[in-house]
Each structure stands twice: as structure tokens, then as C-alpha cells.
XYZ file of C-alpha atoms in Angstrom:
603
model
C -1.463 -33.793 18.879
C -4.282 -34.173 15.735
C -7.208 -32.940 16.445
C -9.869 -33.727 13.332
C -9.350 -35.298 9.724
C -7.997 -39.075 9.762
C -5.639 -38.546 12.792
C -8.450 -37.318 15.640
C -7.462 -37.086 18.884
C -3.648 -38.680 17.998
C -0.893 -38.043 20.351
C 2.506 -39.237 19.953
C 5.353 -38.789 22.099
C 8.804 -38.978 20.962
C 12.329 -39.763 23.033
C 15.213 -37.342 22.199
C 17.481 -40.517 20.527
C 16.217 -42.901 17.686
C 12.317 -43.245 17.314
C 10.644 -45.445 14.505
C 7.122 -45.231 12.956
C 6.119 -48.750 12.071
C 2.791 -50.461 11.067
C 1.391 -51.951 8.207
C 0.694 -50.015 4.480
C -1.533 -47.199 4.706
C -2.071 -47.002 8.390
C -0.519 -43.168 8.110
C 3.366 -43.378 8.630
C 4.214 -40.732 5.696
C 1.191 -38.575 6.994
C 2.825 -38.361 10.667
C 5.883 -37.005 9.398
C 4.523 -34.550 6.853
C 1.875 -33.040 9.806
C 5.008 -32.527 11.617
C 6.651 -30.483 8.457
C 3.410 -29.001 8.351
C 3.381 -27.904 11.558
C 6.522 -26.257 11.783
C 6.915 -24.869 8.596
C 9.674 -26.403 7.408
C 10.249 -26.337 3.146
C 11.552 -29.052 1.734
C 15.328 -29.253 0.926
C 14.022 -29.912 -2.821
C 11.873 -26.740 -4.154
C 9.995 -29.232 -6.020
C 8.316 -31.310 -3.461
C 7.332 -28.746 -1.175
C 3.835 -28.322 -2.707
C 3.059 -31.675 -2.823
C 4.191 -31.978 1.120
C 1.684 -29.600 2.083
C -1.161 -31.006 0.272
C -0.593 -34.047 1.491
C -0.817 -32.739 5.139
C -3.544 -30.825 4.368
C -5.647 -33.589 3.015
C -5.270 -35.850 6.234
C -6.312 -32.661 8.300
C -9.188 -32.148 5.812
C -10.534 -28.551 6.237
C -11.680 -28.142 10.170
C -8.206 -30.433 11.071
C -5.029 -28.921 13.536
C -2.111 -30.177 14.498
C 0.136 -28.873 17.490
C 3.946 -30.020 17.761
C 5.415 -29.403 21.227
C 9.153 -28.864 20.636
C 12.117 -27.438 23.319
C 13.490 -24.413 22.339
C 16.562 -23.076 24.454
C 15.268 -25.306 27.353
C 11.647 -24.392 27.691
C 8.917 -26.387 25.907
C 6.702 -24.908 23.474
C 3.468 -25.556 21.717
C 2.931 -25.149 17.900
C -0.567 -25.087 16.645
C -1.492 -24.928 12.573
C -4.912 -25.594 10.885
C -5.117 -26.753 7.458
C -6.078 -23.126 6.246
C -3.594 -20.993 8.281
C -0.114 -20.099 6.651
C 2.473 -20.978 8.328
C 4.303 -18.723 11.120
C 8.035 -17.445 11.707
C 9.368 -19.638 14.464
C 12.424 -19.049 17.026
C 13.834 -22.386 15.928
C 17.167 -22.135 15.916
C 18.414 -25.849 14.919
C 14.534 -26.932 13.179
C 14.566 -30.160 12.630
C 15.572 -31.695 8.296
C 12.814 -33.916 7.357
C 13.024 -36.070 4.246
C 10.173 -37.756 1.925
C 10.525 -40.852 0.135
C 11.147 -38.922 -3.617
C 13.831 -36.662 -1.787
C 15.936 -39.032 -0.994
C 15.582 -40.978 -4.252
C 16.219 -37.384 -5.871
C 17.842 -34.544 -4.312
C 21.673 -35.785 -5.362
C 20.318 -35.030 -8.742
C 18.889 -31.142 -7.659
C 21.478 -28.291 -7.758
C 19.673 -26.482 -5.791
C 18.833 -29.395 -3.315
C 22.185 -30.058 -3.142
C 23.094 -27.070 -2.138
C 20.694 -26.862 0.464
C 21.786 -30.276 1.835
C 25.519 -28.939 2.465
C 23.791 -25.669 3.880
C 21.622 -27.813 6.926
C 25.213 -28.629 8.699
C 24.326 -25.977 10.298
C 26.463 -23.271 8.571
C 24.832 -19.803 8.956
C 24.686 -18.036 5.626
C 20.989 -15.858 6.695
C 23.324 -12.983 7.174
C 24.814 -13.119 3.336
C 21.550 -14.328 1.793
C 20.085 -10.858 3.498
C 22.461 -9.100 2.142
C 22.880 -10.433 -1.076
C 19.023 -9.633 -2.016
C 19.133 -6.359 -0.517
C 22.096 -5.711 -3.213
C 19.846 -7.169 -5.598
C 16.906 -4.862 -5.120
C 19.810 -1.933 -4.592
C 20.973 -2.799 -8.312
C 17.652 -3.279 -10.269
C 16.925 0.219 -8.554
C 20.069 1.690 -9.986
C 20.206 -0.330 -13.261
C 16.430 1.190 -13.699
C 18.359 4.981 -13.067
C 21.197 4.112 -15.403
C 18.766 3.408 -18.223
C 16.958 6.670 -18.189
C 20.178 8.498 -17.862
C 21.394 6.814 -21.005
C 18.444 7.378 -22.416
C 18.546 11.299 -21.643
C 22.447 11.333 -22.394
C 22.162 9.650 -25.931
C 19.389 12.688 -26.932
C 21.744 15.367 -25.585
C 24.566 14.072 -27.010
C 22.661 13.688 -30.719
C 21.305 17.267 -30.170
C 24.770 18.636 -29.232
C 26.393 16.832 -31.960
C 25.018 19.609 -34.883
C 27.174 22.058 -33.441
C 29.893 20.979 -35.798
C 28.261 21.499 -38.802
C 26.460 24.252 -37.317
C 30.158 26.285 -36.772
C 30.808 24.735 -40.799
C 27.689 27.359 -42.236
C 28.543 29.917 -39.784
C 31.779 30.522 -41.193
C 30.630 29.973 -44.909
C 28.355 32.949 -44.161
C 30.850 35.348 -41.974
C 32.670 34.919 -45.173
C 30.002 35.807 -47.866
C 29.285 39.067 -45.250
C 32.687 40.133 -44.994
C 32.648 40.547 -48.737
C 29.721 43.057 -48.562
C 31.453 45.245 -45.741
C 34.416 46.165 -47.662
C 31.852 47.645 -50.101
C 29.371 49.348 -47.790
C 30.915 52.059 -45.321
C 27.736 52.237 -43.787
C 27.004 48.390 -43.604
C 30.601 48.275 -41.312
C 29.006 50.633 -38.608
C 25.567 48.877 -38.773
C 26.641 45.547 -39.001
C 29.045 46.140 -36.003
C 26.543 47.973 -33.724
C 23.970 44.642 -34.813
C 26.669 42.375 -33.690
C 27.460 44.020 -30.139
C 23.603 43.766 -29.332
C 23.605 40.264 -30.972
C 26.448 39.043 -28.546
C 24.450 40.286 -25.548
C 21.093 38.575 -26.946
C 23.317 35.844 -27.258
C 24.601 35.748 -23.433
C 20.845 36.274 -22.773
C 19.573 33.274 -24.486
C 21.981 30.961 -23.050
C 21.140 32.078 -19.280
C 17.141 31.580 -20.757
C 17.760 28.088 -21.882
C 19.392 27.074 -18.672
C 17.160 28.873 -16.459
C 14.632 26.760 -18.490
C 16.407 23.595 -18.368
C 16.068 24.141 -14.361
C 12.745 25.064 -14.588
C 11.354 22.246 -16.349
C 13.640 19.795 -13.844
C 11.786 21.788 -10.439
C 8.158 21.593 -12.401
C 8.557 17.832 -12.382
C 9.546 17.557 -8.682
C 6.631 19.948 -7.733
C 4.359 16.454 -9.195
C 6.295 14.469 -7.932
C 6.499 15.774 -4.696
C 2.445 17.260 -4.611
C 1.963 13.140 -4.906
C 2.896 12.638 -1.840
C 0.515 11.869 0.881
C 0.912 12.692 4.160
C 0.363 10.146 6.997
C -2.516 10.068 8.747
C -3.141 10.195 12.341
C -3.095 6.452 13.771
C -6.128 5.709 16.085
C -6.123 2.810 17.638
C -8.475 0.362 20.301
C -6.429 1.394 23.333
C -7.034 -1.710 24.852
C -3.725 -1.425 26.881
C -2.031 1.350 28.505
C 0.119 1.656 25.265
C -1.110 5.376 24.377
C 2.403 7.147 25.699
C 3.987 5.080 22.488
C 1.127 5.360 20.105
C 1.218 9.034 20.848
C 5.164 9.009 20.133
C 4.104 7.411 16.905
C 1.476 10.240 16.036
C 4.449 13.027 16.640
C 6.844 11.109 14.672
C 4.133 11.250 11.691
C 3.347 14.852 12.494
C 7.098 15.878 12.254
C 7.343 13.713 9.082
C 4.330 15.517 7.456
C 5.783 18.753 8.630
C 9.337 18.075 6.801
C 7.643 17.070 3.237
C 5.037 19.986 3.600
C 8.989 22.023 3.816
C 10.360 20.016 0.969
C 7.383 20.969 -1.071
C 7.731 24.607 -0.185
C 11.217 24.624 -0.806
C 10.263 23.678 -4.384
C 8.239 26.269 -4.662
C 10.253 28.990 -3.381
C 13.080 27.606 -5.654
C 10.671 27.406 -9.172
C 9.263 31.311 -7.814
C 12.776 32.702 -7.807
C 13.746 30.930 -11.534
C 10.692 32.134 -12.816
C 11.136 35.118 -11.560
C 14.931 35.376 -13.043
C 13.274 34.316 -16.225
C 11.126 37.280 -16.387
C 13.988 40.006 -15.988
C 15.716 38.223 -18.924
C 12.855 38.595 -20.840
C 12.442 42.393 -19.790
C 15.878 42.757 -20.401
C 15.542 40.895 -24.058
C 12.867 43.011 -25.388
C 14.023 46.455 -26.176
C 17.586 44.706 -27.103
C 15.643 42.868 -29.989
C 14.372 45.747 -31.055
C 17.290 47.525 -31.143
C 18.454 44.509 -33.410
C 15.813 44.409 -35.240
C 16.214 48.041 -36.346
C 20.057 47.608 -37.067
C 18.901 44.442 -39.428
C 16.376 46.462 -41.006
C 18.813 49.368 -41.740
C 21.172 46.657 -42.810
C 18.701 45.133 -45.127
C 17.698 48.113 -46.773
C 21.634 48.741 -47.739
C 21.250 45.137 -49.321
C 18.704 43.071 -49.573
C 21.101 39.719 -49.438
C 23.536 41.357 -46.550
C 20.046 41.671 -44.740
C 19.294 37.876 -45.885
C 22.893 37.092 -44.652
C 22.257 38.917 -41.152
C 19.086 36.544 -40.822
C 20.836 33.330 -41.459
C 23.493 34.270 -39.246
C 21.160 34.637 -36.138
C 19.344 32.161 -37.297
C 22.549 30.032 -37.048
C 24.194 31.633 -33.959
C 20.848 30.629 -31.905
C 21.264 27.331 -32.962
C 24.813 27.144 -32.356
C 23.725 28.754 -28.737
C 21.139 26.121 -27.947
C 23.742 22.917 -28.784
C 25.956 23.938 -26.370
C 23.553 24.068 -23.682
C 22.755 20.067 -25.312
C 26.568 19.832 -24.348
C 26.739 20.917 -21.007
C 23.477 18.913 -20.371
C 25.421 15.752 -22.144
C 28.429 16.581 -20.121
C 26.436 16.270 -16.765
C 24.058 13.465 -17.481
C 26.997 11.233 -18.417
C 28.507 12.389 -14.504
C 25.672 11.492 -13.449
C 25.666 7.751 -15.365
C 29.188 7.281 -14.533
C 28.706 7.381 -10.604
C 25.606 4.980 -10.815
C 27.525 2.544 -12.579
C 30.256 2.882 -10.421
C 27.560 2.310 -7.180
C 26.534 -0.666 -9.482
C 29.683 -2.579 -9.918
C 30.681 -1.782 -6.491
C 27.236 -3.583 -5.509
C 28.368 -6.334 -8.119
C 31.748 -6.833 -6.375
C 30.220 -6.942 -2.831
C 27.436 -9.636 -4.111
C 30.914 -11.211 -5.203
C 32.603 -11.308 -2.204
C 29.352 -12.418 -0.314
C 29.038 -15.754 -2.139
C 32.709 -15.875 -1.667
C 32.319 -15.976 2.053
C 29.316 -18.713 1.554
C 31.163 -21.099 -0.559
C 34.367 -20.753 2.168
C 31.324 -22.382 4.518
C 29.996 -24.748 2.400
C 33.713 -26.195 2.040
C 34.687 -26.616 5.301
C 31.285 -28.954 5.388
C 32.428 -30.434 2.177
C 35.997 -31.005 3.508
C 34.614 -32.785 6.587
C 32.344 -34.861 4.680
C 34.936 -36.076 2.726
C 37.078 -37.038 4.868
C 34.741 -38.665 7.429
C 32.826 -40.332 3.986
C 36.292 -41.509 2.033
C 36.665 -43.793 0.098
C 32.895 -44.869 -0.489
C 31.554 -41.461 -1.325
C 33.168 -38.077 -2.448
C 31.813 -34.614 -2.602
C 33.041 -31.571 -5.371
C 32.126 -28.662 -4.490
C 33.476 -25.571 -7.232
C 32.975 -22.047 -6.498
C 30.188 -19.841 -8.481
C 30.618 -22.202 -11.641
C 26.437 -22.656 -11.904
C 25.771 -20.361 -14.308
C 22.205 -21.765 -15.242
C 20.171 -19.042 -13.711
C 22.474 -16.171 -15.254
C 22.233 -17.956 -18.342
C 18.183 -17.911 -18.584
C 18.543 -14.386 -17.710
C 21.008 -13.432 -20.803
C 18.554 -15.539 -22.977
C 15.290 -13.573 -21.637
C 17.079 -10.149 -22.378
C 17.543 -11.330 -25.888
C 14.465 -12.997 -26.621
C 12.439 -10.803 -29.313
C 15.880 -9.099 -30.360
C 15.835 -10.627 -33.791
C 20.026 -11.994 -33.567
C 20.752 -15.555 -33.261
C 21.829 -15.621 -29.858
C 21.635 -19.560 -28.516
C 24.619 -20.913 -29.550
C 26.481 -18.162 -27.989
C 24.852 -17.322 -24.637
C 26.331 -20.496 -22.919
C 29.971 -18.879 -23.704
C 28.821 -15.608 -22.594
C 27.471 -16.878 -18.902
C 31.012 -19.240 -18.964
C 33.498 -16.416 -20.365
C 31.795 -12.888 -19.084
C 30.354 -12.375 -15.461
C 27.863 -9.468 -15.148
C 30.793 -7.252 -13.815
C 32.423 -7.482 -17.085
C 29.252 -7.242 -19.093
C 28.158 -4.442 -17.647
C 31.129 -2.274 -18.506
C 31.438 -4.247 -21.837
C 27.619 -2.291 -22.481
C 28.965 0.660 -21.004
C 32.175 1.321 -22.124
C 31.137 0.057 -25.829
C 34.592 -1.827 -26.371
C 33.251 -4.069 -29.402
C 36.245 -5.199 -30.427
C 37.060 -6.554 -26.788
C 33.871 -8.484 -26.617
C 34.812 -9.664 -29.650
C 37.728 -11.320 -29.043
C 36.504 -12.558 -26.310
C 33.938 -15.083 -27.294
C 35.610 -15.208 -30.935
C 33.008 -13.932 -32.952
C 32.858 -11.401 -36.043
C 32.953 -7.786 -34.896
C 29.687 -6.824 -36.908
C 27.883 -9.714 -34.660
C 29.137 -8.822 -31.448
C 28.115 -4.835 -32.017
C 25.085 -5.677 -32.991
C 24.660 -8.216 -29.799
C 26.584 -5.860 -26.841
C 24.468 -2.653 -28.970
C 20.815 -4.055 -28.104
C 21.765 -5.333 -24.621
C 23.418 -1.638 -23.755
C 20.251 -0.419 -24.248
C 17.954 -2.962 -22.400
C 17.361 -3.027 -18.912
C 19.778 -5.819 -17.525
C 19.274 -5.783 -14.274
C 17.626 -9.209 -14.256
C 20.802 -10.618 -15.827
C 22.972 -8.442 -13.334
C 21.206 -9.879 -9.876
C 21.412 -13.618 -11.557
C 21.795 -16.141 -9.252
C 25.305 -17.854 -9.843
C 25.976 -20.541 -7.801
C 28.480 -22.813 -6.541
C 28.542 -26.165 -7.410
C 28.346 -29.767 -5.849
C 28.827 -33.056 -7.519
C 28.557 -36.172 -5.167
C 30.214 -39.301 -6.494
C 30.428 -42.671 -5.219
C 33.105 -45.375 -5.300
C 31.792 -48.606 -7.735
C 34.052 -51.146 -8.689
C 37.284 -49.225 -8.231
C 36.556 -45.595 -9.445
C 34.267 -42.662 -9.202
C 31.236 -42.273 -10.386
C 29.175 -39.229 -10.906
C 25.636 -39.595 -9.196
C 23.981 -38.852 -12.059
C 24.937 -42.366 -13.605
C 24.160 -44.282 -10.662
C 21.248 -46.662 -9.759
C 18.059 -45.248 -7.302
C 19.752 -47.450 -4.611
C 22.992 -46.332 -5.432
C 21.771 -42.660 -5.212
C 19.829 -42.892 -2.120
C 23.343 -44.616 -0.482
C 25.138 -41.058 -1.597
C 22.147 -38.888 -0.060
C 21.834 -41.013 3.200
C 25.860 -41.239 3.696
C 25.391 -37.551 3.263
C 22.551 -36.984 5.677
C 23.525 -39.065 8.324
C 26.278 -37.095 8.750
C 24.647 -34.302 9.958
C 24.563 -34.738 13.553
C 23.779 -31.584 14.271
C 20.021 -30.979 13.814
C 17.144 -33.815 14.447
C 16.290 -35.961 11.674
C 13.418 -37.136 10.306
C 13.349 -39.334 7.569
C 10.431 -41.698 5.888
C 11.588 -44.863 4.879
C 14.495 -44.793 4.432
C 15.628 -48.333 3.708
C 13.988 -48.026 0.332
C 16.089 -49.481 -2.335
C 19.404 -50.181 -0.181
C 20.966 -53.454 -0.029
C 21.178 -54.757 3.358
C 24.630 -54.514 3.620
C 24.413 -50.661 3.585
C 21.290 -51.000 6.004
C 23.844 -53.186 8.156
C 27.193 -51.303 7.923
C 26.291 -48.261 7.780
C 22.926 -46.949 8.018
C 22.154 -48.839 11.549
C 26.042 -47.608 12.963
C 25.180 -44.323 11.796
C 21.592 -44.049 13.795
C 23.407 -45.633 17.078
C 25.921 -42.519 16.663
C 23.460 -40.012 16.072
C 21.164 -41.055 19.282
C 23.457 -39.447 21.337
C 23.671 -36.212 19.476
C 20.386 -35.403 18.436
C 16.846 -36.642 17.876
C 15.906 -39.304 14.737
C 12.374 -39.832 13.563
C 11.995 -42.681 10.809
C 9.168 -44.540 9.406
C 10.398 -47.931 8.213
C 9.182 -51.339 7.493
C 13.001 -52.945 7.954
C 12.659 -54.428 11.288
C 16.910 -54.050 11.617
C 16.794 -50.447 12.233
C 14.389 -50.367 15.369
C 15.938 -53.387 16.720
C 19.813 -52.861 15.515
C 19.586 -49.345 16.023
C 18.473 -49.998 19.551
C 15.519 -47.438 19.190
C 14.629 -45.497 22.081
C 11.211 -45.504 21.232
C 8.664 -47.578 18.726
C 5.276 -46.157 17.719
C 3.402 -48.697 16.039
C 0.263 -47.290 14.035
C -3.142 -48.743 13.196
C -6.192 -47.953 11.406
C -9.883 -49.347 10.662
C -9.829 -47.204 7.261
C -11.417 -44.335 8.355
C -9.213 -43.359 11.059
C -5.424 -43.704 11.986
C -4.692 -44.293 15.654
C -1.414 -45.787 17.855
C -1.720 -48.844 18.454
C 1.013 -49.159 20.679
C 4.154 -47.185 21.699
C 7.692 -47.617 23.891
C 10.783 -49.172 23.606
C 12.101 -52.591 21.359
C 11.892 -54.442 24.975
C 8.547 -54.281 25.705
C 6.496 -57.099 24.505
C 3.617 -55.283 22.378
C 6.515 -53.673 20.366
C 8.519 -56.780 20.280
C 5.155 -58.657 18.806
C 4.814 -55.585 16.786
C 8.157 -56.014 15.169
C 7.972 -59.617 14.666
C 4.530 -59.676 12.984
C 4.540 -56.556 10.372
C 8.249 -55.679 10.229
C 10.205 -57.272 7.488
C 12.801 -59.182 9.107
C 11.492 -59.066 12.812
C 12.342 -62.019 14.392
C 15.624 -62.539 12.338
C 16.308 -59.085 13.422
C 16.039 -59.815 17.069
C 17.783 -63.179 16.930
C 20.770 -61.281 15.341
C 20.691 -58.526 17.743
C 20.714 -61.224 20.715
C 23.684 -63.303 18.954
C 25.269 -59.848 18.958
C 25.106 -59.175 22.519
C 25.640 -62.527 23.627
C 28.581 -62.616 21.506
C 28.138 -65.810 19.897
């Protein structure tokens, strides 16, 4: 039912087998089966024409204009309403109906995507793997996002930690040059050992001070983090129902919640009070020990000025020496910490694996049947995760702005390396590996696998990788690949394809466009007569075989005065309006029915 815009007041009924939309040019055949897209929300198998679909319904419902579709779900009939300015809503369609414009047909053996979504409408459920597969997603951009700023924290411990080296080098040039002086000084021996016995405790002292503030600084940024956090408010709503037993559920449910982070803040607290309070007893404990050192220096120094100058250096370089391997241990556990995240991340990477594994197993079985219910005229290839396109784009976006000439080699790349193996090619830094791999000089591939270790990939990580389908058709004793084929030769392949999906209802606009009548004849009208018992066929069509040699059910013929589209009449191929109908607009029509009645009479 249409209700405003060039449709007013139209109501159409159609049977459960074979109806046809007929009627001159421009009376509003395309526009009956794009409201019903409309209407129920359906996309089009082809990502590109779904935008032009809905504007076209929405200009023949023009801005005030609804449409309601009445359609049986699990036995029980139910209304669906849209308006030209309200989105479209979830429905409990289990089987909805595949609907097909004119430019799909001529077009959507040439779509990858469209394609695939052609194999996927035989009914194969894959919801449950596409959920999961883009909740992995969003689980590895998360943890890709983690990994960098533990690399980023690791690398800058690691540098820091890496002095120690040299460090230990000038401490040992200078134990040296002191030793010298204390096998001239008795007095420098007893000072210089009493300086280093308080030295090794300042020493044990600094290293608890630096981790204590290592631990402080890591609690300081969860207290903002944490003091960020807003607490739910109380939910008040128009009680317009006796619903307040589970809105009241819903308050103490936010009440406990607030309760537990107003804890979790506290517990901060309490832990940040008791470092800081650690941290001052160091310091009380540090104070009179540096002055004790401080003396022994200065009694040091005044038995030589360069033993004194020595002592300084020393400290200077034990402290040092004292701080790096605190960079160590913090090196030590941020790379822990980066090695279990990319462990969670290629464990997400072989799940996403395994997922499209278990599509593609679905997809062939349709493939499989297809072929051999469709052999010899037409043949469908179908080859597991070899699409690379999307991962491809990915790879190139990364590397766009790095400054290396990276287009001749990202197609080998997306064909040689998944994102498994290029992940722990940036991790594990095996150059030489990569290398060899895609046969290319080491110095290129370091500098290549170096920038995109330190990107965030997780983009090119969560690329799409598809399988892929090639549809060929039989011509003159071979194969040949759709892509080379005529429009009508194309739109045989598609409609082979789509008719064999008995499954679901079809609805299809025109589509005897470009096919030879011998395909209309042998296999187009054989394959409608098949599908009436199975499951419901809209078509708009101006070939007056396939109402009358498809033995339609029903026959909607449409008229307009130019402002307004209206039925003009509507029932079966043996009533005598439709039969008129037929003769006088359809091409064909009375040929048509003198073939059907040789047919039957079996002349």
C-alpha cells in the first residue's frame, strides 16, 4: 500500500508463485519494486547501487509519501510501514526476499564483492562469523594500539639501559687511577673504605628510590585516569507502566557500580599514600648517610685534591650505573608485557583465519551445487582468501608519506606475506628473512619492515581478505571468463546464477533485457515454472513469454495519466483484461499465447 507521491492510494496484491509487473514505459514498474526494497530495508547485493535505489524510492514517495509491505513471517502476517524520511528498521525476516535492478544484473558478475554476496543469499548463514570476525577486528586495533606504546616505552628503556656498558668501561678506568693513590696514602685506605661502605648503602637506597618512583609515577597516572571517571547517574523515568520494580533494579545496579569505582579510586589512593610514604623513610634514612659521605669525601679530598676529584666521578658514575639498571629491569618488563599482546594478537589473527575458513567451506558447498546443477553452460571458481585487494590498499596507506618506493612491491607483499607473518616479521626484526622473501636487497627491506614496525598496523592487520569467485560461461567450445563476455552474455551467467536460488523470493526488474530468446525460452521460463512451487517471484517485464510461458499466477498491469501511477488491472494470464493486456503492450503477446496453446494442445 502507497499512500502519497505518484503511487497514492496503490495497493497491489501478490500470489506466493510467479507474479509479473507489466504496462507500458514509464507507468512505474521499476518504482514498484524499489518501494518494496525500500520498505523492507533490503541493500542491494552490489554496494554501489544501493544509494541510487533509495533515491529513487524516495523520489516517487516525495517527502509526505509511505509505503507499507504486508509480508508472512513464521505464519502470521505482518505490516511494514516506512516514510520517505524514516531510516529503515531491523526486521525478523528470516528468508527477506533478493531483489535485483536492471544495472545489477547487467553488472554484479563483474563486482567481487557482489559476487560474493550472490553465493552468500543461498541461504548459507555466515551472521555468526561476520560477528565475530569484527569483534576480532576491534579486539586487534585495541591491542595493536597497546603494542605500539609498549614499543614505544620499551625502545626508550632499552636506549637508556644500553649506557650501562660504557658506563662499567669509566668505572673501572677510575677504580684503577684510585687504587694507585691508596697504596700511597695509609690514611686514604681507611677513608676511602669507610666512604665506600656508606656509598654501597646509598647505593641500595637509590635503587629502592627509583623504583618506588617508577611506581609512583605509574599510580599518579591511574589516580587521572581513574578521577575521570563519572559515575552514573540515577535514571528517572515517565513511569507510564508498572515497570518501576526493574527500573529500580537498574538504579541499584548503577549504585553498586558507582560504589565499586568510588573503591577502585580509593584503592589508588591508599596504594600511592603507602609508596609515598615508603619514599619518605628512604629519604630520612638517606640524609644523615650523605652526610656521613660527604664528610669521608671531604677528608678524602683534603689528602688529595685529585683522589677527592676521583671519589666524585666515581659516584657520579656509580649513580648512573644505578639508574640504567633500573632502565633494564623496566626494559625487561615492558618487553613481557609486548610479548603477551602480540601473542593475544596473532592468536586473534589465527581465529579471524579459521573464521573465513569456515565461510568459504559454505560458500563451496553453494558453489559445488551450482556447478553441477549449471554444467556445462556456466561454471563457478570459487578460491579461498586469494582477494587480497583490501589488504593491499591497507599496506599502501601505511606507507604513504614514508618516503621508500613501495608500489611495485606491495602487490608481492599482500600475495607472499599475510598479516600473521608480517606482524612477527615487524616484531621479531628478521630482515634478512623478509628479504628473501620478496627478493629484494637487504638495505631496502630494513628500511621498509623498520618504518612499518613502528607504525600502527592495525588497519593492515584487520584487512579484509577475501575469497574469490570467477563465473565463466561455455562459448563456442571453451570457457570464458565473465569479464570478456557480452552484457547479454553476462546477464545469462547472473540469471543462471540467480534462478537457482530457490530458496528465498525473488524479485527481479526486467529481466529479459539483452537475452536472446532462446535463453528466455530454455531456460529462463523452465526456471520460473520450477521456482513457483518453491518460493515467491516478482518480475517486471515487457516479454510477453514469461507471464504467459511461465504460467504466472498473477499479472498486475500498471497505468498512469502522468501525474499518477495506478493498476489498471490485476489476476491471472486467463482472465480476459490481462489476456488483452498482454496482447496489446507486451512484446510478443499474442505469439506468446498461440505458442503456449500449441504447447498444451500438443500440436
Amino acid at each position: 500500500m502507497v499512500e502519497g507521491g505518484f503511487f497514492n492510494l496503490l495497493d497491489v496484491s501478490f500470489s506466493d508463485g510467479l507474479n509479473v509487473l507489466v504496462g507500458g514505459r514509464g507507468v512505474g514498474k521499476t518504482s514498484i519494486i524499489e518501494l518494496i526494497r525500500f520498505a523492507l530495508g533490503i541493500p542491494n547485493l552490489s554496494d554501489s547501487a544501493s544509494r541510487d535505489s533509495s533515491m529513487h524510492a524516495m523520489s516517487i514517495l516525495q517527502l509526505s509519501g509511505r509505503v507499507s509491505v504486508e509480508a508472512d513471517i513464521n505464519g502470521q502476517t505482518v505490516t511494514i510501514s516506512r516514510s520517505a524520511n524514516e531510516a529503515a528498521l531491523p526486521l525478523p525476516l528470516i528468508n527477506k526476499p533478493i531483489i535485483f535492478s536492471q544495472t545489477e544484473i547487467e553488472s554484479i558478475s563483474l563486482n567481487s564483492s557482489g559476487k560474493l554476496n550472490l553465493i552468500d543469499s543461498f541461504g548459507i548463514n555466515i551472521d555468526p562469523e561476520r560477528k565475530r570476525i569484527n569483534s576480532i577486528k576491534r579486539e586487534i586495533e585495541s591491542l595493536h594500539s597497546e603494542f605500539i606504546v609498549l614499543r614505544k616505552e620499551y625502545d626508550d628503556a632499552h636506549e637508556l639501559a644500553a649506557e650501562k656498558q660504557k658506563l662499567k668501561t669509566k668505572e673501572h678506568e677510575l677504580l684503577q687511577q684510585q687504587e694507585m693513590f691508596s697504596d700511597n696514602n695509609q690514611n686514604l685506605n681507611e677513608y676511602q673504605k669507610n666512604y665506600t661502605d656508606i656509598q654501597k648503602q646509598l647505593d641500595v637506597i637509590n635503587l629502592e628510590i627509583n623504583n618506588l618512583g617508577y611506581i609512583l609515577n605509574i599510580f599518579e597516572s591511574r589516580e587521572k585516569e581513574l578521577t575521570n571517571i563519572k559515575p552514573f547517574n540515577k535514571i528517572v523515568v515517565n513511569n507510564a507502566y508498572d515497570t518501576s520494580p526493574f527500573f529500580e533494579k537498574v538504579n541499584n545496579f548503577i549504585n553498586i557500580q558507582n560504589e565499586k569505582i568510588e573503591q577502585i579510586i580509593q584503592s589508588n589512593k591508599d596504594i600511592l599514600n603507602e609508596v609515598q610514604l615508603n619514599l619518605s623513610k628512604l629519604h630520612e634514612q638517606k640524609t644523615p648517610m650523605e652526610e656521613t659521605a660527604r664528610y669521608y669525601r671531604n677528608e678524602i679530598g683534603k689528602v688529595t685534591e685529585q683522589a677527592g676529584s676521583l671519589l666524585v666521578q666515581l659516584h657520579h658514575i656509580k649513580s648512573e650505573i644505578v639508574t640504567s639498571t633500573g632502565w633494564e629491569n623496566v626494559a625487561a618488563n615492558k618487553y613481557d608485557q609486548m610479548l603477551i599482546t602480540y601473542n593475544k594478537i596473532q592468536d586473534s589473527l589465527k581465529e579471524l583465519t579459521s573464521l573465513r575458513k569456515g565461510i568459504y567451506l559454505k560458500r563451496e558447498e553453494i558453489v559445488n551445487n551450482l556447478n553441477a546443477s549449471l554444467n556445462p553452460m556456466v561454471k563457478v571458481d570459487l578460491t579461498y582468501s586469494t582477494d587480497t585487494s583490501s589488504y593491499m590498499d591497507s599496506i599502501k596507506s601505511t606507507l604513504k608519506g614514508s618516503g621508500l618506493k613501495y608500489n611495485e612491491i606491495v602487490n608481492e607483499i599482500s600475495n607472499k606475506i599475510n598479516p600473521q607473518f608480517l606482524f612477527y616479521y615487524c616484531f621479531t626484526e628478521k630482515y634478512n628473512e623478509f628479504a628473501e622473501l620478496l627478493s629484494i636487497p637487504l638495505d631496502r627491506a630494513t628500511r621498509l619492515l623498520g618504518y612499518l614496525k613502528d607504525m600502527d598496523i592495525g588497519e593492515i592487520l584487520t584487512a579484509e581478505i577475501n575469497d574469490e569467485l570467477n563465473f565463466f560461461l561455455f562459448d563456442k567450445g571453451s570457457y570464458k571468463r565473465v569479464e570478456e563476455l557480452s552484457i547479454g552474455q553476462r546477464c545469462t551467467v547472473a540469471l543462471s546464477i540467480i534462478l537457482e536460488n530457490k530458496n528465498r523470493g525473488l524479485i527481479i526488474d526486467q529481466p529479459e533485457d539483452h537475452l536472446d530468446n532462446e535463453f528466455i525460452a530454455n531456460t529462463l521460463i523452465k526456471s520460473l515454472d520450477v521456482r513457483s512451487a518453491h518460493a515467491q517471484t516478482i518480475l517486471s517485464s515487457h516479454n510477453a513469454n514469461i507471464p504467459v510461458l511461465g504460467n504466472a499466477d498473477r499479472v498486475i498491469n500498471l497505468e498512469s495519466n502522468g501525474r499518477r501511477g495506478f493498476v489498471k488491472h490485476q489476476g491471472s494470464i486467463f482472465e480476459n483484461e490481462i489476456k488483452q493486456a498482454i496482447e496489446s503492450i507486451m512484446e510478443g503477446g499474442r505469439s506468446a499465447f498461440q505458442h503456449r496453446a500449441m504447447f498444451y494442445s500438443g500440436d
